[in-house]
PDB file of C-alpha atoms in Angstrom:
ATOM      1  CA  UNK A   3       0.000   0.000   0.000  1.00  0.00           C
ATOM      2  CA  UNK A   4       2.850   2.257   1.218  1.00  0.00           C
ATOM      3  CA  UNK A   5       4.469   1.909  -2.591  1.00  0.00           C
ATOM      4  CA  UNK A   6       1.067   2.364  -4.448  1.00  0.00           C
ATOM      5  CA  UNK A   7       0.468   5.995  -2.802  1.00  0.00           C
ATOM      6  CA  UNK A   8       3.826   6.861  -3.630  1.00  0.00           C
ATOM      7  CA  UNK A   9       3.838   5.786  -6.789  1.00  0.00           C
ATOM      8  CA  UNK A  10       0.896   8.121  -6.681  1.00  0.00           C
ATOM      9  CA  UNK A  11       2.470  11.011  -4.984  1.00  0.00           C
ATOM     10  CA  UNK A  12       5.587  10.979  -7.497  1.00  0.00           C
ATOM     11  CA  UNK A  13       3.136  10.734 -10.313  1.00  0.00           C
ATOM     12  CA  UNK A  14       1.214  13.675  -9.072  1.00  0.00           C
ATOM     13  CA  UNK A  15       4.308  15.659  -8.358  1.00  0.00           C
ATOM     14  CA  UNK A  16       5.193  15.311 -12.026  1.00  0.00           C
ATOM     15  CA  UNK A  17       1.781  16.056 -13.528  1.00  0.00           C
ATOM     16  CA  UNK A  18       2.123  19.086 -11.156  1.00  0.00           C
ATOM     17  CA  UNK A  19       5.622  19.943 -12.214  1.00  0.00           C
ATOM     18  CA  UNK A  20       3.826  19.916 -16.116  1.00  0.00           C
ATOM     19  CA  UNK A  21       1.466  22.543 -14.784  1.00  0.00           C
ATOM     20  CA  UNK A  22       3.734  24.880 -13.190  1.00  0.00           C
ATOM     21  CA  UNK A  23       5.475  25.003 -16.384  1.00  0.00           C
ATOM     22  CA  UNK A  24       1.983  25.263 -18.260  1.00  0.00           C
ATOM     23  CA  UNK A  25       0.714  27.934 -15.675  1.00  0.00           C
ATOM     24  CA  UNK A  26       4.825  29.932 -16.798  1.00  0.00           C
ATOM     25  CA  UNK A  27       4.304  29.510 -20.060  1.00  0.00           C
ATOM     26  CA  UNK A  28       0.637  31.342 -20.070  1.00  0.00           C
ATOM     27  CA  UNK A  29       1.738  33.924 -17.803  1.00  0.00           C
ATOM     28  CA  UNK A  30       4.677  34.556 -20.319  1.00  0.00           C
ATOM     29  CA  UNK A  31       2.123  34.432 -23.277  1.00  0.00           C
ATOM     30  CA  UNK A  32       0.000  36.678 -21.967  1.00  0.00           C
ATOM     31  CA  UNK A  33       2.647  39.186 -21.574  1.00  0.00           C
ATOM     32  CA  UNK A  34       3.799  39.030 -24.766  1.00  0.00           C
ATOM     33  CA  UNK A  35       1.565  41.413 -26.191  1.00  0.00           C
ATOM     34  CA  UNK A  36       1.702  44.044 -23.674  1.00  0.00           C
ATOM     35  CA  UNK A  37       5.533  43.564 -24.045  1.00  0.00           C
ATOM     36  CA  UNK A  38       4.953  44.010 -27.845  1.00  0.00           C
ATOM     37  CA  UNK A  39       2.902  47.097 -27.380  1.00  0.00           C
ATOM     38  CA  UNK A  40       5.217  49.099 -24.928  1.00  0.00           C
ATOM     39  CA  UNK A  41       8.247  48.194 -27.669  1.00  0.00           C
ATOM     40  CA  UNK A  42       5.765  48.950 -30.058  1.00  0.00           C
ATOM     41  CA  UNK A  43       4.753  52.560 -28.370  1.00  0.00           C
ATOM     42  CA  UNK A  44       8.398  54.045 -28.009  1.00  0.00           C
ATOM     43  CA  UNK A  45       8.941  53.588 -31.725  1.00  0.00           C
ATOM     44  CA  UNK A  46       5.179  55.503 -32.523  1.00  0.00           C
ATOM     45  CA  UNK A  47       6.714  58.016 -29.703  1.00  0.00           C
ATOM     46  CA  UNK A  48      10.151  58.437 -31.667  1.00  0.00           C
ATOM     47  CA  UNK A  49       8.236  58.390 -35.581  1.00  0.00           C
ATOM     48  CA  UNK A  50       5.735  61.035 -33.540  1.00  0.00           C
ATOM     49  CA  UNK A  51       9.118  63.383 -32.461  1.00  0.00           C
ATOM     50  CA  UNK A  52       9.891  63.127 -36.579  1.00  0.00           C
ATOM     51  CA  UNK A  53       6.781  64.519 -37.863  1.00  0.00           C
ATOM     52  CA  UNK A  54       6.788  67.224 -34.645  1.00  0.00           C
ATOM     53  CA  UNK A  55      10.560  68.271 -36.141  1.00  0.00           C
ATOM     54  CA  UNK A  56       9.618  68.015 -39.661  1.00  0.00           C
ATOM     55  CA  UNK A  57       6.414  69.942 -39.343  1.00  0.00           C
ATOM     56  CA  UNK A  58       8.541  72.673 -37.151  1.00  0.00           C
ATOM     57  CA  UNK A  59      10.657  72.917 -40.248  1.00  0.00           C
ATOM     58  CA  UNK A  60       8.182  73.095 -42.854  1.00  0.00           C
ATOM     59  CA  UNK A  61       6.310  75.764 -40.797  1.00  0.00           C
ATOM     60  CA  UNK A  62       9.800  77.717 -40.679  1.00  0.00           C
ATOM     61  CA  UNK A  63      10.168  77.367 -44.098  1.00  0.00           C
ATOM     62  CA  UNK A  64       6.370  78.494 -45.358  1.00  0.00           C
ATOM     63  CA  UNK A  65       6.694  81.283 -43.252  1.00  0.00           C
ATOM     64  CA  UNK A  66      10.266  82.365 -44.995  1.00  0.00           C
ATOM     65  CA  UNK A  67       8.640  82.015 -48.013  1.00  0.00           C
ATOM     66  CA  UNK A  68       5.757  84.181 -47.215  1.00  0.00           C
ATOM     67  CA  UNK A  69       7.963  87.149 -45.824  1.00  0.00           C
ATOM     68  CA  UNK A  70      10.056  86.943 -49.709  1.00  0.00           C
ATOM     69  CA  UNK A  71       6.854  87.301 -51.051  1.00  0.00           C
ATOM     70  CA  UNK A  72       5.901  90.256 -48.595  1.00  0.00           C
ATOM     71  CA  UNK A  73       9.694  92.309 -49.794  1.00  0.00           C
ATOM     72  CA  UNK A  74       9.087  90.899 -53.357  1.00  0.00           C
ATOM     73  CA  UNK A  75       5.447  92.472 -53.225  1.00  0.00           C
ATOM     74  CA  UNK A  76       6.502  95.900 -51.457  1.00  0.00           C
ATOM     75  CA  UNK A  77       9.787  96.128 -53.919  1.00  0.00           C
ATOM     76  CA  UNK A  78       7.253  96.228 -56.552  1.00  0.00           C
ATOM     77  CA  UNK A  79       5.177  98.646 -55.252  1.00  0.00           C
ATOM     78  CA  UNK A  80       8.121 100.842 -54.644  1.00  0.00           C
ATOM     79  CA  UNK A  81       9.483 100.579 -58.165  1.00  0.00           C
ATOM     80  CA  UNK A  82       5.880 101.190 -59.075  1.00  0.00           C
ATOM     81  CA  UNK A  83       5.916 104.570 -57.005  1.00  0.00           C
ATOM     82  CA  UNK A  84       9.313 105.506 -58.806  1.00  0.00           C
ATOM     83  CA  UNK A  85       7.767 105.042 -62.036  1.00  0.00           C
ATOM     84  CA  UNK A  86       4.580 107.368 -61.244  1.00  0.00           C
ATOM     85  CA  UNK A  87       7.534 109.636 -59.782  1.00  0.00           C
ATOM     86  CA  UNK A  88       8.603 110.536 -63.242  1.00  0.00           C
ATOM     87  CA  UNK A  89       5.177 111.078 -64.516  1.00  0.00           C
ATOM     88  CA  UNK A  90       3.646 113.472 -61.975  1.00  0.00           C
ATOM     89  CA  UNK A  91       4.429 117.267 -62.021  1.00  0.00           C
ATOM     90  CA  UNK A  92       2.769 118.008 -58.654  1.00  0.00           C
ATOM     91  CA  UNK A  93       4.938 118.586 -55.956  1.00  0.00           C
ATOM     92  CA  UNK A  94       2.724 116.933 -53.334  1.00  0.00           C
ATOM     93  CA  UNK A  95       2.098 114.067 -55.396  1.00  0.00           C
ATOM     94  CA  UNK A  96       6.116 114.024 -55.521  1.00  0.00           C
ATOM     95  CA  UNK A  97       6.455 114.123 -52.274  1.00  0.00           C
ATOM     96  CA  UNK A  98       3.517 111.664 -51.122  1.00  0.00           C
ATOM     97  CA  UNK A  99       5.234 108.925 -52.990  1.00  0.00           C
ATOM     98  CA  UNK A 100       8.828 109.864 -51.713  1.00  0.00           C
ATOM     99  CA  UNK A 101       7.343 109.171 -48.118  1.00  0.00           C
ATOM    100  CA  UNK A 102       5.817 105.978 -49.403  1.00  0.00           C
ATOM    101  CA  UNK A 103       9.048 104.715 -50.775  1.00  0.00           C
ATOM    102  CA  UNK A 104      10.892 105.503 -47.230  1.00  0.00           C
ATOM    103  CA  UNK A 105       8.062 103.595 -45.554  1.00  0.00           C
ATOM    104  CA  UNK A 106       7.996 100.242 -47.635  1.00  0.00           C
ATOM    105  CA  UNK A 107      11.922 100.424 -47.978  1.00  0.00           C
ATOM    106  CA  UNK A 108      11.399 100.107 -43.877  1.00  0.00           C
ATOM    107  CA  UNK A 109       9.400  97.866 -44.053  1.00  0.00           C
ATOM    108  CA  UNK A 110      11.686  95.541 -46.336  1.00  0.00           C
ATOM    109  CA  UNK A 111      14.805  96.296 -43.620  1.00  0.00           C
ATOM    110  CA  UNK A 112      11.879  94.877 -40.854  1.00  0.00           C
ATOM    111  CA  UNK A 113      11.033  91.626 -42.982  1.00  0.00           C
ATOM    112  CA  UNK A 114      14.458  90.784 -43.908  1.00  0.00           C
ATOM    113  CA  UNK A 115      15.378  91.057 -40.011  1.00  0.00           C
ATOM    114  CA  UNK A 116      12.367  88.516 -39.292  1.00  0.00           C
ATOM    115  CA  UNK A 117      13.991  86.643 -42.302  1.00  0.00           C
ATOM    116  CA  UNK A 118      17.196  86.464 -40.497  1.00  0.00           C
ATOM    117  CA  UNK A 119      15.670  85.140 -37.270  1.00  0.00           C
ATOM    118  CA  UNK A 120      13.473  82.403 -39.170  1.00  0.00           C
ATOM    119  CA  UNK A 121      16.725  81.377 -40.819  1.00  0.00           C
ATOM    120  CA  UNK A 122      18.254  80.907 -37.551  1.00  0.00           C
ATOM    121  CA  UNK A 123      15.229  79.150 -36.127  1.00  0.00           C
ATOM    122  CA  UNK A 124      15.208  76.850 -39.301  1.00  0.00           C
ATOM    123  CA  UNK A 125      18.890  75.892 -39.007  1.00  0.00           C
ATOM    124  CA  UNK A 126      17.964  74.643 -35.307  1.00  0.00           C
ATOM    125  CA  UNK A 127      15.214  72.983 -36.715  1.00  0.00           C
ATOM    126  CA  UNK A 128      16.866  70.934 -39.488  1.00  0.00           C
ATOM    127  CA  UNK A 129      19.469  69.957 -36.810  1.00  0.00           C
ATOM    128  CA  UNK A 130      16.859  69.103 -34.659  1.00  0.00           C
ATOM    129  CA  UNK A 131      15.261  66.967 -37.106  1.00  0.00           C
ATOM    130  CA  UNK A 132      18.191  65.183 -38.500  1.00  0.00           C
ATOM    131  CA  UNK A 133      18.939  64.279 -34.719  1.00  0.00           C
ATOM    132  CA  UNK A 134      15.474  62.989 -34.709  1.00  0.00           C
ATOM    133  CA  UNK A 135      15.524  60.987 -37.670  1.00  0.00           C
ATOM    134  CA  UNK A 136      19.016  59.702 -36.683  1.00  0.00           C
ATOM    135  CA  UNK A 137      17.274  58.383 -33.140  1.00  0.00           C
ATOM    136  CA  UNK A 138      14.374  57.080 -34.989  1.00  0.00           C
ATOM    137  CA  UNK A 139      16.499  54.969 -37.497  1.00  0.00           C
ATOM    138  CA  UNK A 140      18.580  53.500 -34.801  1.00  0.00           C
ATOM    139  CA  UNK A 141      16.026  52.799 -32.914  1.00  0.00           C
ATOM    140  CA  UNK A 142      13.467  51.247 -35.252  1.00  0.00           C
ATOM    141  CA  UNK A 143      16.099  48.648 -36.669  1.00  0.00           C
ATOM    142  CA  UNK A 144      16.834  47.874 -32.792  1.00  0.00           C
ATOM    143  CA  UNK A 145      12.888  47.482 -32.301  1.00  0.00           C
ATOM    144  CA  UNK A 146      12.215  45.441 -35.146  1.00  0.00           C
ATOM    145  CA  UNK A 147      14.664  43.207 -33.782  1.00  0.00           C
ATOM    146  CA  UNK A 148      13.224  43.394 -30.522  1.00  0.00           C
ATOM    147  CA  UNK A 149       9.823  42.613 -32.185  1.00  0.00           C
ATOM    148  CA  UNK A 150      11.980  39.662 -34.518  1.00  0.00           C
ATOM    149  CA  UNK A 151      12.912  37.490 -30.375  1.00  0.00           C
ATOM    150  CA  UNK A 152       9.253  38.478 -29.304  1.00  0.00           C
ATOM    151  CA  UNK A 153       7.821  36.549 -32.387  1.00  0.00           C
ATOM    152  CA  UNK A 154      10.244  33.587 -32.099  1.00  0.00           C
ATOM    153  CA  UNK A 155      10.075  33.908 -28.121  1.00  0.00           C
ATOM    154  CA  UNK A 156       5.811  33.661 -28.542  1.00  0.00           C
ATOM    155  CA  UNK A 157       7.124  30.439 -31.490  1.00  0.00           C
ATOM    156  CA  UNK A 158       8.811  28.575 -29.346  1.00  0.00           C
ATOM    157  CA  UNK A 159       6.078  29.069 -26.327  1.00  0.00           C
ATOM    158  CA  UNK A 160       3.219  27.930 -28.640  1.00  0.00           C
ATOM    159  CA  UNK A 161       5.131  24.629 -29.355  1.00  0.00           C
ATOM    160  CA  UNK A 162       6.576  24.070 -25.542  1.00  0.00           C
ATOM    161  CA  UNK A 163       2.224  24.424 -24.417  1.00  0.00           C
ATOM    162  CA  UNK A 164       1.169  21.872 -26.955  1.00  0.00           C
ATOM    163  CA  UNK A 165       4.285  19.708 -26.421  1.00  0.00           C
ATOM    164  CA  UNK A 166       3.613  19.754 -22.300  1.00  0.00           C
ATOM    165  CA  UNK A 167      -0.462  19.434 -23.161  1.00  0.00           C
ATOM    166  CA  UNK A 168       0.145  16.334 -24.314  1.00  0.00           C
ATOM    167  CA  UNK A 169       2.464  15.272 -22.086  1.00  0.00           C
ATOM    168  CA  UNK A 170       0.632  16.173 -19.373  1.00  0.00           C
ATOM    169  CA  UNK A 171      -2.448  14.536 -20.922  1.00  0.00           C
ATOM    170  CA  UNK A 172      -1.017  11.039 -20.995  1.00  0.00           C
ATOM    171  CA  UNK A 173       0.646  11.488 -17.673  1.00  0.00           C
ATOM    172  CA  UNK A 174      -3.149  11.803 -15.939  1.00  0.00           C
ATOM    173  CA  UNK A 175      -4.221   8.306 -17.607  1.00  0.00           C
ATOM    174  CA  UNK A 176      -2.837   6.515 -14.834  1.00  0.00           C
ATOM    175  CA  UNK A 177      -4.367   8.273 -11.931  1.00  0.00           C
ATOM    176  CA  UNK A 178      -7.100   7.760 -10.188  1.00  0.00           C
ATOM    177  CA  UNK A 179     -10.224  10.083 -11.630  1.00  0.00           C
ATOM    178  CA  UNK A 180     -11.293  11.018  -8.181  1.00  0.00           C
ATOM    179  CA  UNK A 181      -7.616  11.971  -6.919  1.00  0.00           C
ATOM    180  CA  UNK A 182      -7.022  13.685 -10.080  1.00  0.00           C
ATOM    181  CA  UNK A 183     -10.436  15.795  -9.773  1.00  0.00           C
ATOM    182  CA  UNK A 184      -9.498  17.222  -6.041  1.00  0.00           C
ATOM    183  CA  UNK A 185      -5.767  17.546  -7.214  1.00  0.00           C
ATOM    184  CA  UNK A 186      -7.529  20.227 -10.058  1.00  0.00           C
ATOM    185  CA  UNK A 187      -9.348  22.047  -7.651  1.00  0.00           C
ATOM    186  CA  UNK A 188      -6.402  22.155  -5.200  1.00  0.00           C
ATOM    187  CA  UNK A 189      -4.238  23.462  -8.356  1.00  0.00           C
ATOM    188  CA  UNK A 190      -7.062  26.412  -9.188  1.00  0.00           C
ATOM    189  CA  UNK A 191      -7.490  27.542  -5.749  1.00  0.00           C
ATOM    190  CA  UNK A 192      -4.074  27.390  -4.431  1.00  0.00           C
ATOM    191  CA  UNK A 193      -1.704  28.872  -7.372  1.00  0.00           C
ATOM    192  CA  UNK A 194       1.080  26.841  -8.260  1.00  0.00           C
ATOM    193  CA  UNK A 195       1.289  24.045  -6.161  1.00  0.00           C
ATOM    194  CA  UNK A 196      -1.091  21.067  -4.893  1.00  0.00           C
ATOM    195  CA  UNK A 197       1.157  18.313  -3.560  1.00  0.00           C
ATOM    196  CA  UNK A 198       3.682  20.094  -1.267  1.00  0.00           C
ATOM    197  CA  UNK A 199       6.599  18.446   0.953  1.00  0.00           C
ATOM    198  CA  UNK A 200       5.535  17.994   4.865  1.00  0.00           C
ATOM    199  CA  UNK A 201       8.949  19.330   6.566  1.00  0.00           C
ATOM    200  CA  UNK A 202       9.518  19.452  10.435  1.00  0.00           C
ATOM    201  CA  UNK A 203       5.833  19.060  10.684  1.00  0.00           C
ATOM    202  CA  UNK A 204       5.138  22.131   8.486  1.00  0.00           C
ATOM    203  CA  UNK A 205       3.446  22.020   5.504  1.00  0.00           C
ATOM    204  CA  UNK A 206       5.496  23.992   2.835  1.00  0.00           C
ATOM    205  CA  UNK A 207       2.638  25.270   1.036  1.00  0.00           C
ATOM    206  CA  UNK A 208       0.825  27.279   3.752  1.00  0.00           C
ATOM    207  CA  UNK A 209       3.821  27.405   5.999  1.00  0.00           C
ATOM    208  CA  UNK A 210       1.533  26.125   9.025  1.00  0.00           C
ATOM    209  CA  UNK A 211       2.276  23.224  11.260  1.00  0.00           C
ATOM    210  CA  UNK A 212       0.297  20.364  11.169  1.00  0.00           C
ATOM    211  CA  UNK A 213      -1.058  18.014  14.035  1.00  0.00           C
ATOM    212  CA  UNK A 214       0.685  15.341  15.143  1.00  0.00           C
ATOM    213  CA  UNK A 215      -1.591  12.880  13.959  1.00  0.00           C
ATOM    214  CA  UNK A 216      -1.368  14.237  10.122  1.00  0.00           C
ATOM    215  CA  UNK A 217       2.761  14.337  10.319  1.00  0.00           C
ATOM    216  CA  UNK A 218       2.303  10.873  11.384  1.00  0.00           C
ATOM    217  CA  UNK A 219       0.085   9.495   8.754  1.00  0.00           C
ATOM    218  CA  UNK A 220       1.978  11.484   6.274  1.00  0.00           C
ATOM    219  CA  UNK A 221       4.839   9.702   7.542  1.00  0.00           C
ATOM    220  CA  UNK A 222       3.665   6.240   7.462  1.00  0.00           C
ATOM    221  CA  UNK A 223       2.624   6.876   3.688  1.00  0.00           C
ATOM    222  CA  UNK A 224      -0.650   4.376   3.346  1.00  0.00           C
ATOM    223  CA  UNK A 225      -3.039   6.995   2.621  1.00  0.00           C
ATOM    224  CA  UNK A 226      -3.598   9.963   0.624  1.00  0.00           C
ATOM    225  CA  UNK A 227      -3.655  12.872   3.142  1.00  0.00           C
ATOM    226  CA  UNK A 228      -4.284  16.941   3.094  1.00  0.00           C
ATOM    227  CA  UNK A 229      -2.697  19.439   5.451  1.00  0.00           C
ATOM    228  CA  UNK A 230      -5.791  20.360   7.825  1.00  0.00           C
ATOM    229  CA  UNK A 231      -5.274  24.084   7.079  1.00  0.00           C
ATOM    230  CA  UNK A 232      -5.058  24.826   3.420  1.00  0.00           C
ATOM    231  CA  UNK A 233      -6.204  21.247   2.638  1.00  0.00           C
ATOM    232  CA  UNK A 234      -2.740  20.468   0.176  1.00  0.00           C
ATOM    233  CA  UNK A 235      -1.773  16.852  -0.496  1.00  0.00           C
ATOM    234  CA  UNK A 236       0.854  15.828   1.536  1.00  0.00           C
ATOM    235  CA  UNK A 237       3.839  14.174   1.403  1.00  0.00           C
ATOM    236  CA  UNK A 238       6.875  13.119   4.116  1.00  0.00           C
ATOM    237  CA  UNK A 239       9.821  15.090   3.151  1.00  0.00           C
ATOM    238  CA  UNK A 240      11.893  14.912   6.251  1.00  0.00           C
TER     239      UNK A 240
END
């Protein structure tokens, strides 16, 4: 009798052992995607600092563009007001277009300064987004790799499930139904472990000592028998 339960217990302890690595390779499964989307987010965060530094530059640059139009358009008007200079004969006329001439040839000296400074601004902003680009290239060929051991990580998890399913699934054939069925529950309601060692009279699963009657059947090894406080299969392991 004393062989037959553990035969028993060392079965159990192995279908358990095919669990625990079941119950890893889920919880690494399941946080493969979220490792996947945080990988995932810092490369959208590094193409999103691109298109900030590239829309920074072509801002810069429509706005340069606008103030050549603005001197081109007032330079026009000016050598439109020297032309009608030459054709009037009134002195106030004359002199009404003289003062409009100093007052758009101002206002070209103004633009070109704001030229200047938007030049300035737009050599940062190149910089800025060649460094950006630079970061981003770097960093999505490092990603994709990343992403590359993910996908082969998630592979090789798929096949290690299925390959322990089954193992696990013949293992169980030679177990008693009705041990097997409170083993389950014990495995869903406890975590990771079912079948735990009995050690100085403490169970190693809840960490609480045992009566002295339990130690001793668990000891003498003819029966099946649960720790009295988290109800865990025990087995002697002193």
């Amino acid at each position: 009798m004393k062989n037959m339960i553990a035969d028993l217990i060392e079965k159990l302890l192995i279908v358990q052992n095919r669990d625990q690595k079941l119950r890893a390779i889920q919880m690494e499964l399941v946080a493969s995607p979220q490792e996947r989307a945080a990988i995932e987010a810092k490369l959208a965060q590094s193409n999103a600092d691109v298109a900030l530094a590239k829309s920074e530059v072509q801002q810069l640059e429509m706005a340069r563009k606008k103030l050549e139009l603005d001197v081109q358009a007032k330079q026009d008007s000016i050598s439109r007001f020297k032309t009608q200079q030459t054709q009037t004969r009134k002195n106030e006329e004359y002199q009404a277009l003289t003062h409009e001439i100093e007052r758009f040839t101002k206002d070209i000296a103004l633009i070109e300064d704001q030229e200047l400074e938007i030049m300035e601004g737009y050599e940062v902003a190149k910089a800025k987004l060649a460094r950006a680009e630079e970061v981003a290239g770097t960093l999505k060929a490092a990603i994709q790799a990343q992403l590359a051991t993910i996908d082969s990580k998630v592979d090789s998890l798929e096949k290690s499930k299925t390959e322990t399913s089954t193992d696990r699934a013949g293992l169980v054939t030679d177990i008693d139904p009705d041990v097997l069925s409170v083993y389950d529950r014990l495995m869903k309601s406890k975590g990771n472990s079912a079948v735990v060692s009995l050690e100085h009279d403490t169970c190693t699963g809840c960490h609480m000592k045992v009566t002295t009657q339990t130690s001793h059947r668990a000891k003498a090894g003819r029966e099946i028998c649960h720790c009295e406080n988290c109800g865990r299969i025990l087995y002697w392991g002193d």
